[in-house]
Short mmCIF file of N, CA and C in Angstrom, two decimals:
data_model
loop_
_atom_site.label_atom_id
_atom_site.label_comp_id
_atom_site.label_asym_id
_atom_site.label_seq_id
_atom_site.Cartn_x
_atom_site.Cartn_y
_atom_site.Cartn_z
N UNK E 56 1.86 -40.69 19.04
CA UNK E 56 3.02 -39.96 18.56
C UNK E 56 2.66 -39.13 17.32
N UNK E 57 2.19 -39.99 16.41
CA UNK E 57 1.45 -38.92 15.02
C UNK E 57 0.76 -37.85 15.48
N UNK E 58 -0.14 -38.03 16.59
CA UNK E 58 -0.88 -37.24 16.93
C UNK E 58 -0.30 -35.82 17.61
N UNK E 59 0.50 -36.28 18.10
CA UNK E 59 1.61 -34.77 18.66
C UNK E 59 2.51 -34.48 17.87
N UNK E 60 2.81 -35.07 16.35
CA UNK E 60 3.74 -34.30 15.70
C UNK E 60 2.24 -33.21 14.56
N UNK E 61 1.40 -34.15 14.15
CA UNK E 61 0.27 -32.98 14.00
C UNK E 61 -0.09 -31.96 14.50
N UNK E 62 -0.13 -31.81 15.74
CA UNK E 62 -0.30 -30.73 16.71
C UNK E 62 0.54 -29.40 16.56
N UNK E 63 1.88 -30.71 16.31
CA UNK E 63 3.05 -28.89 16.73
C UNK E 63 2.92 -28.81 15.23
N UNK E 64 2.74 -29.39 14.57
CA UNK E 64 3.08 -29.07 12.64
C UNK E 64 1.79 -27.97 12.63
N UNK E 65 0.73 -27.62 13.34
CA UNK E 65 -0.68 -26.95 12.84
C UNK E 65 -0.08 -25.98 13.78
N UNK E 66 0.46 -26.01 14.64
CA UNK E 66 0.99 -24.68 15.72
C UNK E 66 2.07 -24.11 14.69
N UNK E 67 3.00 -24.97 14.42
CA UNK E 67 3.88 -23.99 13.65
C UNK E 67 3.40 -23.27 12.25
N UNK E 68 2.06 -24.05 11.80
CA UNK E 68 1.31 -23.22 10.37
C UNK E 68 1.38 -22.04 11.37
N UNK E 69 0.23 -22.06 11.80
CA UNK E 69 -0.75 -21.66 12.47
C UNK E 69 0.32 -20.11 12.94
N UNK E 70 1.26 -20.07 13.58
CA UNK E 70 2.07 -19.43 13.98
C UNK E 70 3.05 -18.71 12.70
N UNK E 71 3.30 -19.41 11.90
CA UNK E 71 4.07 -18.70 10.87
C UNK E 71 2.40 -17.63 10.04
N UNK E 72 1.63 -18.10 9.84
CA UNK E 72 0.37 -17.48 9.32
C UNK E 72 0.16 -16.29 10.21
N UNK E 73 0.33 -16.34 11.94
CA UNK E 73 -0.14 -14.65 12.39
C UNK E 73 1.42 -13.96 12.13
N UNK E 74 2.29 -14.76 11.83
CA UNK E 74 3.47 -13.43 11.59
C UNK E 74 3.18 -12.88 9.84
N UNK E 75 2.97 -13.41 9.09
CA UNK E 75 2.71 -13.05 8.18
C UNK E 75 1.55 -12.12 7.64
N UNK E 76 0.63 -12.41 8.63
CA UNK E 76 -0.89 -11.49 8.91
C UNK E 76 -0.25 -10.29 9.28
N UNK E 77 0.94 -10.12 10.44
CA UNK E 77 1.47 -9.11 10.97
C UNK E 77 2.37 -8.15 10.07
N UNK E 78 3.29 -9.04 9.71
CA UNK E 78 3.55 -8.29 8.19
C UNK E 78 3.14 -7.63 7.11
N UNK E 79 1.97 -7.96 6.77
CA UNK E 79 1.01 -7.51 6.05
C UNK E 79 0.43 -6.21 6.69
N UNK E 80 0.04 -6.10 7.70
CA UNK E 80 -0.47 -5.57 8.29
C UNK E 80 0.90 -3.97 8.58
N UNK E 81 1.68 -4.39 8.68
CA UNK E 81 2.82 -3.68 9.30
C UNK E 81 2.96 -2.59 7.61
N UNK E 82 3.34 -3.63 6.54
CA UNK E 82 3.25 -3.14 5.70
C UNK E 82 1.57 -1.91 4.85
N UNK E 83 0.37 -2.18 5.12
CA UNK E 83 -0.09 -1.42 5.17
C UNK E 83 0.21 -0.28 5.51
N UNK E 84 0.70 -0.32 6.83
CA UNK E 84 0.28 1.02 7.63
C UNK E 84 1.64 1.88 7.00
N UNK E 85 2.77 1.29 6.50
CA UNK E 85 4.02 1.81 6.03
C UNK E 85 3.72 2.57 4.87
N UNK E 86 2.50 1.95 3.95
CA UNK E 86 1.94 2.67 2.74
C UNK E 86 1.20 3.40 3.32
N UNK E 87 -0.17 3.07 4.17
CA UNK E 87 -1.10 4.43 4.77
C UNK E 87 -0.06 5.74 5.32
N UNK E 88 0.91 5.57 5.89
CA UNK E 88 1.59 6.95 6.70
C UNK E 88 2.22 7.41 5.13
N UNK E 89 2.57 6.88 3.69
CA UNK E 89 3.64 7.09 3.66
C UNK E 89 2.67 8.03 2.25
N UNK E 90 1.44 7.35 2.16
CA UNK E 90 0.58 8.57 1.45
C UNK E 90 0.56 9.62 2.38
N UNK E 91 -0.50 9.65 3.19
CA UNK E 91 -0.74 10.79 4.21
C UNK E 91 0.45 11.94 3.98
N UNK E 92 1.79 11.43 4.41
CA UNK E 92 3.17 12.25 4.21
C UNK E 92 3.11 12.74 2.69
N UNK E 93 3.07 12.40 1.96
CA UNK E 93 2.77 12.99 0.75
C UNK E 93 2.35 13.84 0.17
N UNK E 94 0.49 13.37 0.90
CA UNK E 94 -0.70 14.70 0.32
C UNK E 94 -0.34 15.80 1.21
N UNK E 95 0.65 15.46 2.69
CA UNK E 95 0.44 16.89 3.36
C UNK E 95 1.57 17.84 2.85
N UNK E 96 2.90 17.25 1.97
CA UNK E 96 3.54 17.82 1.00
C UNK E 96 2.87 18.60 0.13
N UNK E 97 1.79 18.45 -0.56
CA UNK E 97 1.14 19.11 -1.94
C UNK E 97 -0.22 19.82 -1.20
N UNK E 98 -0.46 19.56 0.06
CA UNK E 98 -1.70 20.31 0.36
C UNK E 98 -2.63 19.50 0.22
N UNK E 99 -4.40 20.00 1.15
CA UNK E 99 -5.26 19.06 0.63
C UNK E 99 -6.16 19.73 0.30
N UNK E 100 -5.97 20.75 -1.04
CA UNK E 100 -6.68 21.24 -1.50
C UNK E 100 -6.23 21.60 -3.21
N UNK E 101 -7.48 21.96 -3.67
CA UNK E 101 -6.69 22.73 -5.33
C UNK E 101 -5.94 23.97 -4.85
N UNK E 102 -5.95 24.81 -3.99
CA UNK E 102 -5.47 26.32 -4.12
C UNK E 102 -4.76 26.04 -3.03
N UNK E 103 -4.31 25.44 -2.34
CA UNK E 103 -3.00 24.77 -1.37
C UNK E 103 -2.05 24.40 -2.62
N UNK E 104 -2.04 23.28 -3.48
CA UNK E 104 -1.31 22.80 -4.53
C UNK E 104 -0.98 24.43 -5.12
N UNK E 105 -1.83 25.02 -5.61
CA UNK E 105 -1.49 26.30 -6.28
C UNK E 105 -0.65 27.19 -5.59
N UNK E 106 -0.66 27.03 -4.41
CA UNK E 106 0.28 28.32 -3.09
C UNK E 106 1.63 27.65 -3.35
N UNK E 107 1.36 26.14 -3.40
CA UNK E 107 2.69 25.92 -3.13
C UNK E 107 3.73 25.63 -4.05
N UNK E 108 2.89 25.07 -5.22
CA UNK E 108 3.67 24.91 -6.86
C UNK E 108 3.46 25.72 -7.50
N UNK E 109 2.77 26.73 -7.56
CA UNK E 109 2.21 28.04 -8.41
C UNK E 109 1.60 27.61 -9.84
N UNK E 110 1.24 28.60 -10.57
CA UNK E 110 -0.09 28.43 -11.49
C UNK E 110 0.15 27.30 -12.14
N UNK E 111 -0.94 26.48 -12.46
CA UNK E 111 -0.46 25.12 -13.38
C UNK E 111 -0.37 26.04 -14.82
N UNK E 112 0.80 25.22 -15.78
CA UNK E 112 0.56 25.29 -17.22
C UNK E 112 -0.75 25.14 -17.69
N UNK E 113 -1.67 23.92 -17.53
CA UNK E 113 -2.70 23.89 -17.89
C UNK E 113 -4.01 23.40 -16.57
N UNK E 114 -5.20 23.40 -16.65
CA UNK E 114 -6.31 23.23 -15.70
C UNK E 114 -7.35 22.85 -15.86
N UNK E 115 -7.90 21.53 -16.30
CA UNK E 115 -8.78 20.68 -16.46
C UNK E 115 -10.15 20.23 -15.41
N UNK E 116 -11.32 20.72 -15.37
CA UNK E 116 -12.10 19.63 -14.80
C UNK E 116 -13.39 19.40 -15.74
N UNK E 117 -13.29 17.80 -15.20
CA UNK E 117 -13.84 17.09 -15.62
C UNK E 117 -15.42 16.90 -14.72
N UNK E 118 -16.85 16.14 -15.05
CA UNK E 118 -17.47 16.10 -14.56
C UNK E 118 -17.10 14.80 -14.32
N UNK E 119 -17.32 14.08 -12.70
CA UNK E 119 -17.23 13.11 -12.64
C UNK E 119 -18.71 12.27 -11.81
N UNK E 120 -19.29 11.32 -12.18
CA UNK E 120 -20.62 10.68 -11.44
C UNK E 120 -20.31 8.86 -10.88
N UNK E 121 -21.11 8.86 -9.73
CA UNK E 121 -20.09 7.42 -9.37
C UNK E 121 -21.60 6.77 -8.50
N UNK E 122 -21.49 5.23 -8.69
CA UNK E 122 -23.21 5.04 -8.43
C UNK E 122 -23.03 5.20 -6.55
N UNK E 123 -22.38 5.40 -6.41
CA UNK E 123 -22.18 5.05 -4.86
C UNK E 123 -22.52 7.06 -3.84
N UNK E 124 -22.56 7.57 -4.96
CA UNK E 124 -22.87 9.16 -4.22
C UNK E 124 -23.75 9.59 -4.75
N UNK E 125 -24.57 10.62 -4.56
CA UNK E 125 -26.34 11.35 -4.38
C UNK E 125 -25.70 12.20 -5.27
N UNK E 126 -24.54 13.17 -5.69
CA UNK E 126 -24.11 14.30 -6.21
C UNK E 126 -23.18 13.95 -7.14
N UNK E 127 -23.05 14.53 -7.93
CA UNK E 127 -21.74 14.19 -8.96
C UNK E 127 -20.75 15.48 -9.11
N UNK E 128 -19.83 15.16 -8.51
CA UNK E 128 -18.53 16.09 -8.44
C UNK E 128 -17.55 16.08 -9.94
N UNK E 129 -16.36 16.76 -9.84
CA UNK E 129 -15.70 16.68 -10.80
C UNK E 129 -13.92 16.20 -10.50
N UNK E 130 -13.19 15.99 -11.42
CA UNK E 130 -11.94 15.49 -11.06
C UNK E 130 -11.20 16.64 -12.03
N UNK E 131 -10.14 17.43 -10.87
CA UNK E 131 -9.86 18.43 -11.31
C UNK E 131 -8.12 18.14 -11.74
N UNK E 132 -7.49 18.58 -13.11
CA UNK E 132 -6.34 18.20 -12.97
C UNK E 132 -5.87 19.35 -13.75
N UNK E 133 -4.72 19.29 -12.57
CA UNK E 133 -3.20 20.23 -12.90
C UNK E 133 -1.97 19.76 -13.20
N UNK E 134 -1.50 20.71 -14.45
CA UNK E 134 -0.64 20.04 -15.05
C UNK E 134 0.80 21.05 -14.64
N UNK E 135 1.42 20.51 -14.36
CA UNK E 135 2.87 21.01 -14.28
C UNK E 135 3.81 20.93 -15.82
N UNK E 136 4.70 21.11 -15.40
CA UNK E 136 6.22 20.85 -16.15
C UNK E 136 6.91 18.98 -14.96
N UNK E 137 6.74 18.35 -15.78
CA UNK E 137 6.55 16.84 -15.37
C UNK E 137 6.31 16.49 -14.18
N UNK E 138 4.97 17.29 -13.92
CA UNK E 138 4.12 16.77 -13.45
C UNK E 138 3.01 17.25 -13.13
N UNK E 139 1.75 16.18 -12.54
CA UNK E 139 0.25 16.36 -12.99
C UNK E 139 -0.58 15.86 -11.49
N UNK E 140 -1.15 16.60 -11.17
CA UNK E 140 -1.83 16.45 -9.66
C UNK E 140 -3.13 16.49 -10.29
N UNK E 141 -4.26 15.59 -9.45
CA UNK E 141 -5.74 15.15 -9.78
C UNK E 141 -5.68 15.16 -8.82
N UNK E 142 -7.16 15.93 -8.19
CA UNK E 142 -7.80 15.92 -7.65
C UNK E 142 -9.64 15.94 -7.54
N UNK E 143 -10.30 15.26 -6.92
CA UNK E 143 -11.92 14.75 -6.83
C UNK E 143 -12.13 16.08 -5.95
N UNK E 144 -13.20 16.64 -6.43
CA UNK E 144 -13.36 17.80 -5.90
C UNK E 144 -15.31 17.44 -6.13
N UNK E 145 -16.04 17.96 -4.83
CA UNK E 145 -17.01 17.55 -4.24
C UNK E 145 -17.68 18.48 -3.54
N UNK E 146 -18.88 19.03 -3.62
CA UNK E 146 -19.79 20.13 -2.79
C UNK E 146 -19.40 21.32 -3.17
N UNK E 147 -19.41 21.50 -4.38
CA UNK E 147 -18.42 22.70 -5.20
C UNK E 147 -17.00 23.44 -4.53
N UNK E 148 -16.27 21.98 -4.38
CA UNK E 148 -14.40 22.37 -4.43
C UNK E 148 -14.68 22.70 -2.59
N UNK E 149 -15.66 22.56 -1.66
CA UNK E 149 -15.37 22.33 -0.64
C UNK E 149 -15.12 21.50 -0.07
N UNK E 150 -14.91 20.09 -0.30
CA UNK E 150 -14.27 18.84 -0.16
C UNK E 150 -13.44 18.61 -1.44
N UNK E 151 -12.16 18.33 -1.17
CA UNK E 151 -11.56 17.67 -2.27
C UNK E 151 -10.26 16.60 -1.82
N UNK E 152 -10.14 15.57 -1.87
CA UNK E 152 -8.91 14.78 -2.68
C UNK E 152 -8.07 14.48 -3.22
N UNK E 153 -6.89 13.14 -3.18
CA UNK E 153 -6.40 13.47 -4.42
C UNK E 153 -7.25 12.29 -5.09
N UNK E 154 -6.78 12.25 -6.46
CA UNK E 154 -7.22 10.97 -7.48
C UNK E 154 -5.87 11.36 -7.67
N UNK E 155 -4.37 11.89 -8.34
CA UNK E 155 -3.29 11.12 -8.67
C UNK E 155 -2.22 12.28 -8.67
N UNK E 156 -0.96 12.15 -8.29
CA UNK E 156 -0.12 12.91 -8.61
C UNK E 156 1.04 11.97 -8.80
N UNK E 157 1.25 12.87 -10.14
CA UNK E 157 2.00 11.72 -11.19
C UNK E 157 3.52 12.68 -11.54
N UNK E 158 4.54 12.30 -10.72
CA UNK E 158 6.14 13.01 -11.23
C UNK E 158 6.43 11.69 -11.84
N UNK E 159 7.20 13.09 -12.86
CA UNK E 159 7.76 12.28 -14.49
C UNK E 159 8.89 13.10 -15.34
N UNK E 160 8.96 14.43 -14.80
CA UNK E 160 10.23 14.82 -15.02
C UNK E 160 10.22 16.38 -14.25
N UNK E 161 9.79 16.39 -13.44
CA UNK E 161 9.75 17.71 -11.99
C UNK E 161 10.78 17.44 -11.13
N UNK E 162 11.42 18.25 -10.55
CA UNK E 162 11.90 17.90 -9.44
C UNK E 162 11.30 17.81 -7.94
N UNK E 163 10.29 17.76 -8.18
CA UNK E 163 9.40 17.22 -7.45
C UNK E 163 9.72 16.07 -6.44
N UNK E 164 9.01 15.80 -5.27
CA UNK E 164 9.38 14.39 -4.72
C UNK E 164 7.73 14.00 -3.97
N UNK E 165 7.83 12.62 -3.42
CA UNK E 165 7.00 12.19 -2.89
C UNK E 165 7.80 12.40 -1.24
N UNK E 166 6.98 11.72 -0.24
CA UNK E 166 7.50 11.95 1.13
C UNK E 166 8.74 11.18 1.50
N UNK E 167 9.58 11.63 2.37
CA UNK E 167 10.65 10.96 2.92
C UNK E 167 11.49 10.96 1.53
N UNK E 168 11.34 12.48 0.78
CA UNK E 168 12.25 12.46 -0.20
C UNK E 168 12.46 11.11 -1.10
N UNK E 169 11.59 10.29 -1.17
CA UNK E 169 11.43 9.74 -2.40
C UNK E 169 10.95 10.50 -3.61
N UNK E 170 12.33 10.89 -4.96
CA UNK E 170 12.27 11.72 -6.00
C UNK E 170 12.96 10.64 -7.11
N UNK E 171 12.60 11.10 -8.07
CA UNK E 171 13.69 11.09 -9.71
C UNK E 171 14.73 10.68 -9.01
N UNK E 172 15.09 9.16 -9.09
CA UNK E 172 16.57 9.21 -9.14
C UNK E 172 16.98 8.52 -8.04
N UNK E 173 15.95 8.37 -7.23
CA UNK E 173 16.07 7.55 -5.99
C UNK E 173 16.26 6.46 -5.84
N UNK E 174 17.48 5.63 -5.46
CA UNK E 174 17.74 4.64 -5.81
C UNK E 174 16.89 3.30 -5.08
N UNK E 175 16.55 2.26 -6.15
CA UNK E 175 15.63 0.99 -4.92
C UNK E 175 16.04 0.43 -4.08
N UNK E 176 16.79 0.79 -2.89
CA UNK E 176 17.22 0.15 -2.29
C UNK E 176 16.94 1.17 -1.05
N UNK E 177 16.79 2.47 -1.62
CA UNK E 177 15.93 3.53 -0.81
C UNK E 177 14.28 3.45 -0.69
N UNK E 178 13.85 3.38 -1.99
CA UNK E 178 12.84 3.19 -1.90
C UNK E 178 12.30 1.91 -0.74
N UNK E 179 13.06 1.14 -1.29
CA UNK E 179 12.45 -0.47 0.25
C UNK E 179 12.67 0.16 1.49
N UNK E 180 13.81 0.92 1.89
CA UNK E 180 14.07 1.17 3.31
C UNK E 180 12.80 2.48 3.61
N UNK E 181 12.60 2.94 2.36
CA UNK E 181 11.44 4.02 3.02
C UNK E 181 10.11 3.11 2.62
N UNK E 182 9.77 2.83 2.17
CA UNK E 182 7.97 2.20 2.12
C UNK E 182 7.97 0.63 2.38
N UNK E 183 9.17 -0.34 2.12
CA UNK E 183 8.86 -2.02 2.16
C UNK E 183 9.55 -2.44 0.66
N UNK E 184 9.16 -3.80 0.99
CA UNK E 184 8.99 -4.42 -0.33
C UNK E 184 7.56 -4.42 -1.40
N UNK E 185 8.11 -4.29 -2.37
CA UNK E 185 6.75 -4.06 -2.86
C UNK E 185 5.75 -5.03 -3.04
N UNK E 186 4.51 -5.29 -3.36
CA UNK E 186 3.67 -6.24 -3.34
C UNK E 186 3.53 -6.85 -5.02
N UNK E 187 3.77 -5.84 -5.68
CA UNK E 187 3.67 -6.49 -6.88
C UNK E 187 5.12 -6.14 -7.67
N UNK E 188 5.55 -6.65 -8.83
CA UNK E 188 6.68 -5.98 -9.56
C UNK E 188 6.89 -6.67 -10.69
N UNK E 189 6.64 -5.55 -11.89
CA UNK E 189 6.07 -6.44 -13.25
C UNK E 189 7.22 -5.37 -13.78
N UNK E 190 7.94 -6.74 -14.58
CA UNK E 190 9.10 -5.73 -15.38
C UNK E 190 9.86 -4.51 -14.78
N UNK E 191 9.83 -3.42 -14.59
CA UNK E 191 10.23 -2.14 -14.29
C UNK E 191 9.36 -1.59 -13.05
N UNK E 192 8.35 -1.99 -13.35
CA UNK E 192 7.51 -1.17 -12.25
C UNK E 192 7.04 -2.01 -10.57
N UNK E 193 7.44 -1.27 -10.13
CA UNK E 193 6.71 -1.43 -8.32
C UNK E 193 5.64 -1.15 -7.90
N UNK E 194 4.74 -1.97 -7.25
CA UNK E 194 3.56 -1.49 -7.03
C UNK E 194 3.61 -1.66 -5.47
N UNK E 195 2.41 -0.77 -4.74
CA UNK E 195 2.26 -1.03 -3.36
C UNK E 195 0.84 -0.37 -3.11
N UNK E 196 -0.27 -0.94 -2.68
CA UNK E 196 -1.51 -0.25 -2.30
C UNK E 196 -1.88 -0.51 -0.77
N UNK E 197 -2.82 0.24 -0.23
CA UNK E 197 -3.51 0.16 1.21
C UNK E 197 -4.35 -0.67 1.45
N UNK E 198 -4.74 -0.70 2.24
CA UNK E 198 -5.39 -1.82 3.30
C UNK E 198 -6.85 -1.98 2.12
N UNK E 199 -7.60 -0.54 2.12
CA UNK E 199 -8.42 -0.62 1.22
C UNK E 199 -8.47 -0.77 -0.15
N UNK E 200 -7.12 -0.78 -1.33
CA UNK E 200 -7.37 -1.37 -2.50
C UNK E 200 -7.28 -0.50 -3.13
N UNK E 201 -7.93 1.26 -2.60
CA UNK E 201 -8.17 1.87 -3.73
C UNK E 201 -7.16 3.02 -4.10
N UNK E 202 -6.06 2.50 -2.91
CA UNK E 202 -4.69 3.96 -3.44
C UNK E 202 -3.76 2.85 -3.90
N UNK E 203 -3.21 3.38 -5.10
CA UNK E 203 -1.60 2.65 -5.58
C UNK E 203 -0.97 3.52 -5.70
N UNK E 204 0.72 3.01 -5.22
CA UNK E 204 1.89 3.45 -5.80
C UNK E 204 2.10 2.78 -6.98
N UNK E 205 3.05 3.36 -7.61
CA UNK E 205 3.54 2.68 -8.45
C UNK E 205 4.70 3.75 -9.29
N UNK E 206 5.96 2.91 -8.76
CA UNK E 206 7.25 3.19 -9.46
C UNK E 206 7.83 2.19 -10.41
N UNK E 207 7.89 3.41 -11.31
CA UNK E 207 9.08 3.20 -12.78
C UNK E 207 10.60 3.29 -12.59
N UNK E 208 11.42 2.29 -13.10
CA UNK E 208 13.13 2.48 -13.30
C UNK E 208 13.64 3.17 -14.10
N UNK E 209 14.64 3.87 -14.47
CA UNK E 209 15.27 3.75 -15.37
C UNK E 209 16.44 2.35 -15.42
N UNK E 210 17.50 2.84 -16.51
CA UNK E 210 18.45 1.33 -16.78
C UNK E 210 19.14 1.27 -15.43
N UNK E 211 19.22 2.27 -15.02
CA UNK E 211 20.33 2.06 -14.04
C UNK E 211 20.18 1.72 -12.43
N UNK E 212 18.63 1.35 -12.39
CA UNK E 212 17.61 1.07 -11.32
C UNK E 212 17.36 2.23 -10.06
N UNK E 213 17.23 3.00 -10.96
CA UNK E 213 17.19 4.55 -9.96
C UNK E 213 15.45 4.89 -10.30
N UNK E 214 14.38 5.62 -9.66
CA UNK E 214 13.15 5.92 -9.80
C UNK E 214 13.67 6.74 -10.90
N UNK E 215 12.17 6.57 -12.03
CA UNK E 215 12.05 7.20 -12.78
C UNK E 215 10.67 8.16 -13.16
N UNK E 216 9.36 7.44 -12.61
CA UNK E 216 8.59 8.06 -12.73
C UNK E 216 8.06 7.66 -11.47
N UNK E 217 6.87 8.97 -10.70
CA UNK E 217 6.28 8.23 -9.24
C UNK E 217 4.67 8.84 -9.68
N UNK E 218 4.03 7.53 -9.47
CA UNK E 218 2.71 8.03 -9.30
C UNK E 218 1.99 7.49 -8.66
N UNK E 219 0.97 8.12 -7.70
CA UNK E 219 0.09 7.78 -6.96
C UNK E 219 -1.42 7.90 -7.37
N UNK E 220 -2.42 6.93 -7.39
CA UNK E 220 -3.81 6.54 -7.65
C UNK E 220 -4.67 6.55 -7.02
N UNK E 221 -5.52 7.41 -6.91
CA UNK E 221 -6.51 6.64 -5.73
C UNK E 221 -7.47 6.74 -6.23
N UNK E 222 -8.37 5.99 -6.29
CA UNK E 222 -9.69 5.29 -7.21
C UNK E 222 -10.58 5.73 -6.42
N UNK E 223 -11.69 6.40 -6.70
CA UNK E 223 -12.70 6.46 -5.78
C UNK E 223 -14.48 5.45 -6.87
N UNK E 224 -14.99 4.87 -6.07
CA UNK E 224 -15.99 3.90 -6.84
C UNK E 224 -17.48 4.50 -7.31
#
């Protein structure tokens, strides 16, 4: 008798563990589509971003070197009126990236019209629950680790600032 209530007790782990694997999993891909939707908002280039937001206020690059590549590229950033797009730019600006686009007082939005002001209860129905949430801020990253969201409140629990990360090593 012990022996068959062990059984179904390791079936029901066992079973609650692949729905939760699935979840996880489900949730990834809700963050992978929900970048993708994003960068194809802003373009995937520096002079795409420029067609479509026009001249930055200001235009920064940086040299950037990383032990994992033969070449050292630069991380190029444009600055708006609240807000600031980075981009990793590679084989002189014929490959490029983002590294971050950061709204903070643009009217700007991220995809599926997540903007300034968007209330959290939108935000969950468009990307999930978040994975992390420290004080004010929401976090959510991809399968691989190296893109984050991460939303700010104001008092009244509406988005306040949106920025996206992506780390390259």
């Amino acid at each position: 008798m012990a022996l068959k209530y062990h059984a179904l007790l390791l079936t029901i782990v066992l079973v609650l563990a692949g729905a939760a694997t699935a979840r996880a999993a489900e949730a990834d891909e809700r963050v992978e589509a929900f970048l993708d939707e994003t960068a194809a908002l802003f373009g995937p280039s520096e002079a795409e971003v420029v067609r479509r937001l026009g001249p930055p206020r200001d235009r920064q690059a940086v040299p950037f070197t990383s032990p994992h590549d033969d070449k050292p590229y630069e991380i190029i950033t444009l600055t708006y009126e609240g807000l600031t797009v980075s981009l990793y730019s590679m084989e002189e600006g014929q490959r490029q990236f983002y590294h971050q686009i950061r709204i903070y007082g643009a009217p700007a939005c991220f995809a599926r019209k997540i903007c300034r002001g968007t209330p959290k209860e939108r935000l969950t129905n468009a990307i999930g629950t978040p994975e992390e949430v420290e004080d004010n801020i929401w976090r959510y990253s991809d399968m691989s680790g190296y893109n984050e969201l991460a939303f700010t409140f104001d008092a009244a629990g509406a988005v306040d600032t949106l920025t996206w990360t992506a780390e390259a090593d």
